[in-house]
Amino acid sequence: ELTAYNNVFNPARGAKATIKYATSGTGRVVIKLYTVTGAYVATLLDEEKPAGKGSVEWDGRNLNGAVVATGVYLVRIEAPGIHKTQKVAIIK
C-alpha cells in the first residue's frame, strides 16, 4: 500500500506531501522521487523497518535542498510485499 496525501501542494507556502505506506514484512523500505521522465530527484527513506504502516513527508525539495520546479513527480516505493509508484504534483 502506498498513498500520497496532500499530493498537490505548494512548497513555497510551507506545504508538504505525506507519503503513507504499509509493508507485509520486516525489511528495507526505499522511497525515492523521480521526474516523469525518470530523472532522480531525492530519497525520502532508505532503511530497515518493521512490518506494518509508516509515513514520510516530502517538502518539495531535491537532494541538494532546492525546491523543485512546478510539475508532476513520481514517488516509488520498494519494500517487502510492495513495489508501487504514486504521482504527486508541485504547484507554485
mmCIF file of C-alpha atoms in Angstrom:
data_model
loop_
_atom_site.group_PDB
_atom_site.id
_atom_site.type_symbol
_atom_site.label_atom_id
_atom_site.label_comp_id
_atom_site.label_asym_id
_atom_site.label_seq_id
_atom_site.Cartn_x
_atom_site.Cartn_y
_atom_site.Cartn_z
ATOM 1 C CA GLU A 1 0.000 0.000 0.000
ATOM 2 C CA LEU A 2 1.264 3.465 -0.950
ATOM 3 C CA THR A 3 -0.813 6.632 -0.647
ATOM 4 C CA ALA A 4 0.187 10.271 -1.044
ATOM 5 C CA TYR A 5 -1.852 12.783 0.962
ATOM 6 C CA ASN A 6 -1.878 16.464 0.048
ATOM 7 C CA ASN A 7 -0.365 15.261 -3.207
ATOM 8 C CA VAL A 8 -0.872 18.605 -4.987
ATOM 9 C CA PHE A 9 0.961 21.193 -2.920
ATOM 10 C CA ASN A 10 2.973 24.409 -2.916
ATOM 11 C CA PRO A 11 6.278 24.044 -1.004
ATOM 12 C CA ALA A 12 6.856 27.817 -1.216
ATOM 13 C CA ARG A 13 3.959 28.165 1.230
ATOM 14 C CA GLY A 14 5.381 25.576 3.601
ATOM 15 C CA ALA A 15 3.113 22.754 2.405
ATOM 16 C CA LYS A 16 4.273 19.133 2.386
ATOM 17 C CA ALA A 17 3.066 15.863 0.935
ATOM 18 C CA THR A 18 2.662 12.941 3.336
ATOM 19 C CA ILE A 19 3.556 9.561 1.873
ATOM 20 C CA LYS A 20 1.973 6.681 3.811
ATOM 21 C CA TYR A 21 2.853 3.043 3.253
ATOM 22 C CA ALA A 22 2.137 -0.414 4.647
ATOM 23 C CA THR A 23 4.525 -3.358 4.274
ATOM 24 C CA SER A 24 3.810 -7.064 4.622
ATOM 25 C CA GLY A 25 7.063 -7.904 6.374
ATOM 26 C CA THR A 26 10.155 -6.550 8.089
ATOM 27 C CA GLY A 27 12.862 -5.330 5.711
ATOM 28 C CA ARG A 28 14.358 -2.463 3.801
ATOM 29 C CA VAL A 29 11.943 0.299 2.773
ATOM 30 C CA VAL A 30 13.159 2.549 -0.032
ATOM 31 C CA ILE A 31 11.098 5.546 -1.148
ATOM 32 C CA LYS A 32 12.568 7.671 -3.935
ATOM 33 C CA LEU A 33 11.307 10.560 -6.035
ATOM 34 C CA TYR A 34 11.708 10.925 -9.792
ATOM 35 C CA THR A 35 10.573 13.299 -12.504
ATOM 36 C CA VAL A 36 8.064 11.900 -15.000
ATOM 37 C CA THR A 37 10.983 11.483 -17.427
ATOM 38 C CA GLY A 38 12.780 9.250 -14.907
ATOM 39 C CA ALA A 39 15.397 11.668 -13.556
ATOM 40 C CA TYR A 40 16.270 11.051 -9.889
ATOM 41 C CA VAL A 41 15.117 13.834 -7.522
ATOM 42 C CA ALA A 42 15.640 12.630 -3.933
ATOM 43 C CA THR A 43 15.454 9.721 -1.496
ATOM 44 C CA LEU A 44 12.833 10.119 1.238
ATOM 45 C CA LEU A 45 13.545 6.869 3.061
ATOM 46 C CA ASP A 46 16.096 4.066 2.820
ATOM 47 C CA GLU A 47 16.252 1.974 5.977
ATOM 48 C CA GLU A 48 15.188 -1.217 7.700
ATOM 49 C CA LYS A 49 11.631 -1.014 9.026
ATOM 50 C CA PRO A 50 9.333 -3.429 10.875
ATOM 51 C CA ALA A 51 6.263 -4.794 9.117
ATOM 52 C CA GLY A 52 3.241 -2.522 9.141
ATOM 53 C CA LYS A 53 2.401 1.095 8.490
ATOM 54 C CA GLY A 54 4.682 4.094 8.295
ATOM 55 C CA SER A 55 4.925 7.509 6.693
ATOM 56 C CA VAL A 56 7.369 10.145 5.486
ATOM 57 C CA GLU A 57 6.910 13.745 4.396
ATOM 58 C CA TRP A 58 8.247 15.485 1.308
ATOM 59 C CA ASP A 59 8.742 19.230 1.468
ATOM 60 C CA GLY A 60 9.184 19.622 -2.295
ATOM 61 C CA ARG A 61 12.977 19.751 -2.194
ATOM 62 C CA ASN A 62 15.517 17.758 -4.195
ATOM 63 C CA LEU A 63 18.649 16.042 -2.891
ATOM 64 C CA ASN A 64 20.503 19.394 -2.946
ATOM 65 C CA GLY A 65 17.859 21.072 -0.786
ATOM 66 C CA ALA A 66 16.437 23.229 -3.583
ATOM 67 C CA VAL A 67 12.682 23.478 -4.138
ATOM 68 C CA VAL A 68 11.811 21.560 -7.303
ATOM 69 C CA ALA A 69 10.059 23.068 -10.311
ATOM 70 C CA THR A 70 6.295 23.041 -10.805
ATOM 71 C CA GLY A 71 5.225 19.710 -12.272
ATOM 72 C CA VAL A 72 4.341 16.083 -11.639
ATOM 73 C CA TYR A 73 6.737 13.811 -9.751
ATOM 74 C CA LEU A 74 6.726 10.059 -9.152
ATOM 75 C CA VAL A 75 7.077 8.523 -5.695
ATOM 76 C CA ARG A 76 8.469 4.980 -5.971
ATOM 77 C CA ILE A 77 8.440 2.527 -3.068
ATOM 78 C CA GLU A 78 10.242 -0.788 -2.892
ATOM 79 C CA ALA A 79 9.660 -2.727 0.306
ATOM 80 C CA PRO A 80 8.623 -6.210 1.491
ATOM 81 C CA GLY A 81 5.426 -7.035 -0.385
ATOM 82 C CA ILE A 82 5.168 -3.713 -2.218
ATOM 83 C CA HIS A 83 6.592 -2.191 -5.395
ATOM 84 C CA LYS A 84 4.448 0.749 -6.417
ATOM 85 C CA THR A 85 4.552 4.240 -7.929
ATOM 86 C CA GLN A 86 2.325 7.193 -6.995
ATOM 87 C CA LYS A 87 2.135 10.680 -8.537
ATOM 88 C CA VAL A 88 2.472 13.964 -6.654
ATOM 89 C CA ALA A 89 2.301 17.448 -8.163
ATOM 90 C CA ILE A 90 4.096 20.644 -7.220
ATOM 91 C CA ILE A 91 2.295 23.945 -7.862
ATOM 92 C CA LYS A 92 3.615 27.426 -7.229
#
